[in-house]
Amino acid sequence: MTTNISFLLNGDEISYDIKDHWTLLHLLREEMGLIGTKEGCGNGECGACTVIVDKLAVNSCLYLAVEADGKTIETIEGLASTEGSLHPLQQSFVDNGGIQCGFCTPGMIMSSKALLDENPGADREEIKHALAGNICRCTGYIQIFESVEAAKEPVVENRGGQNE
Amino acid sequence: MKAFKYLSPTTVEEAIAFHGRHSETAKYIGGGTDVIVKVKEGWMEPDYLISLKKIEEMSELHKNDATGELSIGAMVTHATLEKSLMIRNEYPIIYDAVSNIGSLQVRNVGTIGGNLINAVPSADGAIPLIALDGVALLHGPDGERSVEVKDLFIAPYKTVLKPREILKKITIPPQEPHTGSAYIKFGRRAAMELPLIGIGVLLTLDDDDTCAKARICLGVAAPTPMRAFDAENFLVGKKIDENILIEAGKIAADESKVRDSIRGKAWHRKEMIRVHVRRMGLKCLNMIKDNY
Amino acid sequence: MSKSNNELSSEFSVVGKRIPKLDAAQKAMGRAEYIQDIKLPGMLFGKILYSKYAHANIVKIDTSKAVAFPGVHAVLTGEDVPKKMKMGLIKDNPPIKKGKVCSFRDEVAAVAAISPEIAKKALGLIEIEYEELEGIFDPEKAMEKNSPLVHDHLKSNVLKMPWNIHYGDVEKAEKESAFVVEDRFTTTWVTHCCMGTSGAVALFDASENLTIYTNTQIPSLAHKDFLEALKAMGLENKRVRVIKPVIGGGFGSKLDTYAYEHIAILLAYKCHKPVKIVFDRVEEFKATSTRQPTVTYIKQGCDKNGKLTFRNMRMVLDNGGHTSWGATTPSVMLMPISSLYRVENVKYNAKCVYTNNTYSQAMRGYGNPQATFAIESSMDILAEKAGIDRIEFRRINKNRSGDETPQGLKITSCGLEECIDAVKEELKFDGKNEKGVGTGIASLIHVGGGARIYGSDGCGAILKMDDYGKVDIFTGGTDMGQGLDNITAQIVAEELGLLAEDINVVHSDTDICPWDVGAHASRSTFVAGNAALGAAKKVKKKIQDFASKLFDVPCEKIELKDKLVFVPEDKEKSMTIGKLLRKAHFRPGGTMLMAEHFYDPDNQNMGKELKGNMSMTYSFGAHGAKVKVDEETGKVEVLEYVAAHDVGRAINPLLLEGQVYGGVVMGLGYALTEEVTIKDGKIMNANFRDYKLFTAKDAVKIKAPVIETIDKDGPFGAKGIGEPGCVPTAPAIANAIYDAVGVRIKDLPITPEKVLAALKEKNG
Ligand SMILES: Cc1cc2nc3c(=O)[nH]c(=O)nc-3n(C[C@H](O)[C@H](O)[C@H](O)COP(=O)(O)OP(=O)(O)OC[C@H]3O[C@@H](n4cnc5c(N)ncnc54)[C@H](O)[C@@H]3O)c2cc1C
Ligand code: FES
Ligand code: FES
């Protein structure tokens, strides 16, 4: 039950022999060593494992790796530029206290990115709606909202740029 | 997670044929938000998962402007419905229900068809489709048949689908003018919440403001999503005002078969039906007024 | 963010600045390594089998099928655990039970295998025959004579650890009171829900020394526990190294060592390979500890002018099946009970009672939230009875600096009144709310300068400078996201005239870092901060001494700022600190600059009579809530929330606000939505859908005014603030609900069901 899949991962073309029952989270973390994507529940209830598949935020713990075939996948590892500078959203989470223990952070940032890519001007209510599936136990969310709001402008300017 | 083989047919016929070949050990998978959880937990142990994702026609969302009929492919995701302006404007009850299912991540992959066929009493997607007199188009080895969505459910996790049958799409008959509809999921939190109780109301008024059609549909009020027929019958033919809606709420609450569970108490669920039938009813009336 | 918080502490260049968390970029990039991410060559995976019953005798265990299963390296049962390997406060809890189980979370077997899947399968092959026993799940019933015994040899379910105090004369004071109120309050189980689940990786080297990677808030005490474990295993004179990976949330959950850590050690020893055990989410809910549920009886009174006369409280705590540090929470409850507001006559009696439920542990606030819920709810009830405005009532009884409370707490700095005023200013409390809307207030006192529970309340720090002006500081303190890394760096940078980014804070390895009692009791800023400051001062003195010779001026004239060592009145005499360090080093008889400092605060252990100044200073706060109650559904919406705290000094307002916001939201969950539902000992909601943490959509508007009282003993005047955010939240909400709709909910969480039922009762 091995299948070969090809997909675009953070801009790189990947071809991988996978088992049909692997989740995308398993493929990323356990097979490919991309530990940035976190598992907080394994059941779709916390958002720590959020990655972007064809522009949509999904829980990689419930998403089968076989279904990544032909898709464009973005994970937290792909956000910073190749020179290492942080993506505006990452920088904004750093600057605005959006990160405490950091376990929710990769998922939180990926959900935020999917939101701002689609809706660069998202307001507080839209941010809350989009992040409702990402649980954070540390921050009480306020500084996370502030982080996303503060990142709004640069992300728009950056569209089509290196980080896209 | 248990190992399985993943198949991705491109037509309904092919999917049914695959299923035929592997019968007992095969399962259909839509978005997988229910299936994967079940396989992980060991409640479902398929050797084959037959994905419906590559069957293009099943992902179509389309309104026939000539007939006014709405067709929702079973593989249409909650997010697609949520983002559709047509749905938001013309079928507010669908929007109300799907926009608060789980989280955005769940809505981005979870499908309306999976929501129906999973058949839990709390399925948010079922309520609006019942209220809108939706019809499910099923396709099996012996061809197609139609079942009203309200008749789809037998028990928790059980539908009338025969083995190998696929839910292809749901059609919604044209809406009459002067119709309003609304849904509320009552829970403790604002998101990521299975409803403690779900209440959907649809009202159609005649030109003289009497009620021509009423639908009161309840989730978690019985082992399957249910219609409160007594309350609906009570409303039809009456001039609708707040007092009438209060009365309808009481009747609906009495009709419901709510139970105590770890999520909520029966008496409170009854109360919530009572209160929200009125509130959703008033919302419908306002919608109708606004659209005059 | 409140505007005023930007203007705090402007006299310093690093302290008081909103400097982002030092490890945030690493975390933002997904590069931080948590226990989940640790992979060692040859590593095996351990899994634990838990009891099938809440209370049962183990009749027979057959592990043969599991042992024979391909890929399995070891299977352990209670028989394989050395007799002296015990955990918990009174060492009553072996990591794997034998003979008898007394809760569903009791470990009965464990497996190590080449993959987590195989380990899990092998667990399923272990056959156990149980003889079920009658369980006891209600602590008040468990106190009755004929109740089933959780531990037969103890003859009673009541722990032999009585908490009994009487300061002043409560009976007399009651007689003389003008107004007296009496009520019963209950709180239920809630749990930490760290987003990163628990886990450990254990391995032995060729000489049988242990290295254990584990999520812990108490590296030094864990080190001691594991040394004892090795001893029990017959491994005398071996070394233990505890390494903390990045921790995905603590909140008190990691203040003890647990079965999974000991089991990982046993498996690693048996297999001669590294063994990793990481909990899945269900396990995290079922096999980690909760906050203690309490039943509280409170009676308090005041004179006709509103001055509190006495407070008399009695509590029953559900201890669960085993005794962890949770059983000592009454020592902290004692603090608000004796010392929140001025009250001379105080009586407190607490009993911890064994049941067949899950056992409890420390959780943010350490008993304070439960006690404050009762006290502050009762304060409002009493104020109403006495006919005194709620705010005024609190002001009359406020703590003041210079006070010594009946328990012997010495109040040094105290900004309680300013906190109350800040809440009043934001929320008005003018009674002019629309229908169904109300406001509530509740205050708090918490240890802010350490808490002497062990023999030592100390923390060590070792500081070394390189040749270029950078610092490595090795601290005993623990960062688990709360920001101790920044606090340490900012304090050291301020003292040495550097930037926070010049300071590398190492806090993760007992081979390198000195001793610390642990990241609890909101003590790290104060104690670890003072340790770091002490070390920095010593190095500064060395720099000044050296510069004094170099510049030929007295030491006192030399300042350190902006990475320069200079004499303010003589511009010529200035040098970058890097250059100075090189001058000190690269010469015959040269030296590098380093220092160590161990800071143990001058606070007191409570003696037998439970008196003593347990902390060097106390943090104060007042919280205010504005809520809207839907009178038809019972649903409570929090419209506005104000959490004002006296923090001594805000070393970093950005992180401080983060602590407050996070604490408040955790407190709101405690007040309104969170509850581990346990039925006959069994946890019914071990998932995030049914255990209801606030989501982003539930998030509330919070203001966090900061009151600076510049504590004389705190580093730069700072006091601890890690826990207070979640201490008075529940009573603030309960009081606001009462103000809004006139019903008093005395049992947490305040669900729509409870509110609606109370409204129905009130309205007949
Ligand atoms: C975190 C989380 C939160 C959730 N919150 C909610 C919520 O708030 N409200 C709610 O109602 N649900 C909720 N769900 C449940 C679930 O997401 C929905 O029911 C979803 O719509 C299921 O769709 P799916 O495509 O993922 O179904 P799948 O998991 O793919 O399938 C579900 C079932 O339907 C069958 N099936 C699927 N499609 C077809 C078809 N076309 N024909 C025949 N059989 C089919 C499958 O064999 C399976 O038995 C939640 C789930 C998660 C994980
Ligand atoms: S790990 Fe995927 S949602 Fe929690
Ligand atoms: S920062 Fe710890 S869970 Fe969000």
CSV table of N, CA and C in Angstrom, one decimal, chain B residues 180-220:
chain,number,residue,atom,x,y,z
B,180,GLY,N,-38.3,33.3,5.1
B,180,GLY,CA,-37.2,33.6,5.9
B,180,GLY,C,-36.7,32.4,6.6
B,181,SER,N,-35.4,32.3,6.8
B,181,SER,CA,-34.9,31.0,7.5
B,181,SER,C,-33.7,31.4,8.3
B,182,ALA,N,-33.6,30.7,9.4
B,182,ALA,CA,-32.4,30.9,10.3
B,182,ALA,C,-32.1,29.7,11.2
B,183,TYR,N,-30.9,29.6,11.6
B,183,TYR,CA,-30.4,28.5,12.4
B,183,TYR,C,-29.5,29.0,13.5
B,184,ILE,N,-29.7,28.4,14.7
B,184,ILE,CA,-28.7,28.7,15.7
B,184,ILE,C,-28.2,27.4,16.4
B,185,LYS,N,-26.9,27.4,16.6
B,185,LYS,CA,-26.4,26.3,17.4
B,185,LYS,C,-26.1,26.8,18.8
B,186,PHE,N,-26.8,26.2,19.7
B,186,PHE,CA,-26.6,26.7,21.1
B,186,PHE,C,-25.5,25.9,21.8
B,187,GLY,N,-24.5,26.5,22.2
B,187,GLY,CA,-23.4,25.8,22.9
B,187,GLY,C,-22.8,26.8,24.0
B,188,ARG,N,-21.8,26.2,24.7
B,188,ARG,CA,-21.2,27.1,25.7
B,188,ARG,C,-20.2,28.0,25.1
B,189,ARG,N,-19.5,27.6,24.0
B,189,ARG,CA,-18.5,28.5,23.4
B,189,ARG,C,-19.0,29.1,22.1
B,190,ALA,N,-18.2,30.0,21.6
B,190,ALA,CA,-18.6,30.6,20.4
B,190,ALA,C,-18.1,29.9,19.1
B,191,ALA,N,-17.2,28.9,19.3
B,191,ALA,CA,-16.7,28.1,18.2
B,191,ALA,C,-16.3,26.7,18.7
B,192,MET,N,-15.9,25.9,17.7
B,192,MET,CA,-15.4,24.5,18.0
B,192,MET,C,-16.4,23.8,18.9
B,193,GLU,N,-17.7,24.0,18.6
B,193,GLU,CA,-18.7,23.5,19.5
B,193,GLU,C,-19.6,22.6,18.8
B,194,LEU,N,-19.8,21.4,19.3
B,194,LEU,CA,-21.0,20.6,18.9
B,194,LEU,C,-22.2,21.2,19.6
B,195,PRO,N,-23.3,21.3,18.9
B,195,PRO,CA,-24.4,22.0,19.5
B,195,PRO,C,-24.9,21.2,20.7
B,196,LEU,N,-25.3,22.0,21.8
B,196,LEU,CA,-26.0,21.4,22.9
B,196,LEU,C,-27.4,21.1,22.3
B,197,ILE,N,-27.8,22.0,21.4
B,197,ILE,CA,-29.1,21.8,20.7
B,197,ILE,C,-29.0,22.7,19.5
B,198,GLY,N,-29.5,22.3,18.4
B,198,GLY,CA,-29.5,23.1,17.2
B,198,GLY,C,-31.0,23.4,16.8
B,199,ILE,N,-31.3,24.6,16.4
B,199,ILE,CA,-32.6,25.0,16.1
B,199,ILE,C,-32.7,25.7,14.8
B,200,GLY,N,-33.4,25.1,13.8
B,200,GLY,CA,-33.6,25.8,12.5
B,200,GLY,C,-35.1,26.1,12.3
B,201,VAL,N,-35.3,27.3,11.9
B,201,VAL,CA,-36.7,27.7,11.6
B,201,VAL,C,-36.8,28.3,10.2
B,202,LEU,N,-37.8,27.9,9.4
B,202,LEU,CA,-38.1,28.5,8.1
B,202,LEU,C,-39.6,28.8,8.1
B,203,LEU,N,-39.9,30.0,7.7
B,203,LEU,CA,-41.3,30.5,7.6
B,203,LEU,C,-41.5,31.1,6.2
B,204,THR,N,-42.7,30.7,5.6
B,204,THR,CA,-43.1,31.3,4.4
B,204,THR,C,-44.5,31.9,4.7
B,205,LEU,N,-44.6,33.2,4.3
B,205,LEU,CA,-45.9,33.9,4.6
B,205,LEU,C,-46.6,34.1,3.3
B,206,ASP,N,-48.0,34.0,3.4
B,206,ASP,CA,-48.8,34.4,2.2
B,206,ASP,C,-48.8,35.9,2.1
B,207,ASP,N,-49.5,36.4,1.0
B,207,ASP,CA,-49.6,37.8,0.8
B,207,ASP,C,-50.3,38.5,2.0
B,208,ASP,N,-51.2,37.7,2.6
B,208,ASP,CA,-52.0,38.4,3.7
B,208,ASP,C,-51.3,38.1,5.1
B,209,ASP,N,-50.0,37.7,5.0
B,209,ASP,CA,-49.2,37.5,6.2
B,209,ASP,C,-49.5,36.3,7.0
B,210,THR,N,-50.4,35.5,6.5
B,210,THR,CA,-50.6,34.2,7.3
B,210,THR,C,-49.5,33.3,6.9
B,211,CYS,N,-49.3,32.3,7.8
B,211,CYS,CA,-48.2,31.4,7.5
B,211,CYS,C,-48.6,30.3,6.5
B,212,ALA,N,-47.8,30.3,5.4
B,212,ALA,CA,-48.1,29.3,4.4
B,212,ALA,C,-47.4,28.0,4.6
B,213,LYS,N,-46.2,28.2,5.1
B,213,LYS,CA,-45.3,27.0,5.3
B,213,LYS,C,-44.4,27.3,6.6
B,214,ALA,N,-44.3,26.3,7.4
B,214,ALA,CA,-43.4,26.4,8.5
B,214,ALA,C,-42.5,25.1,8.6
B,215,ARG,N,-41.3,25.4,8.9
B,215,ARG,CA,-40.4,24.2,9.2
B,215,ARG,C,-39.7,24.5,10.5
B,216,ILE,N,-39.8,23.6,11.4
B,216,ILE,CA,-39.0,23.7,12.7
B,216,ILE,C,-38.2,22.5,12.8
B,217,CYS,N,-36.9,22.6,12.7
B,217,CYS,CA,-36.1,21.4,12.7
B,217,CYS,C,-35.1,21.5,13.8
B,218,LEU,N,-34.9,20.3,14.4
B,218,LEU,CA,-34.1,20.3,15.7
B,218,LEU,C,-32.9,19.3,15.6
B,219,GLY,N,-31.8,19.7,16.0
B,219,GLY,CA,-30.6,18.8,16.2
B,219,GLY,C,-30.4,18.5,17.6
B,220,VAL,N,-29.9,17.3,17.9
B,220,VAL,CA,-29.6,16.8,19.3
B,220,VAL,C,-30.9,16.8,20.1
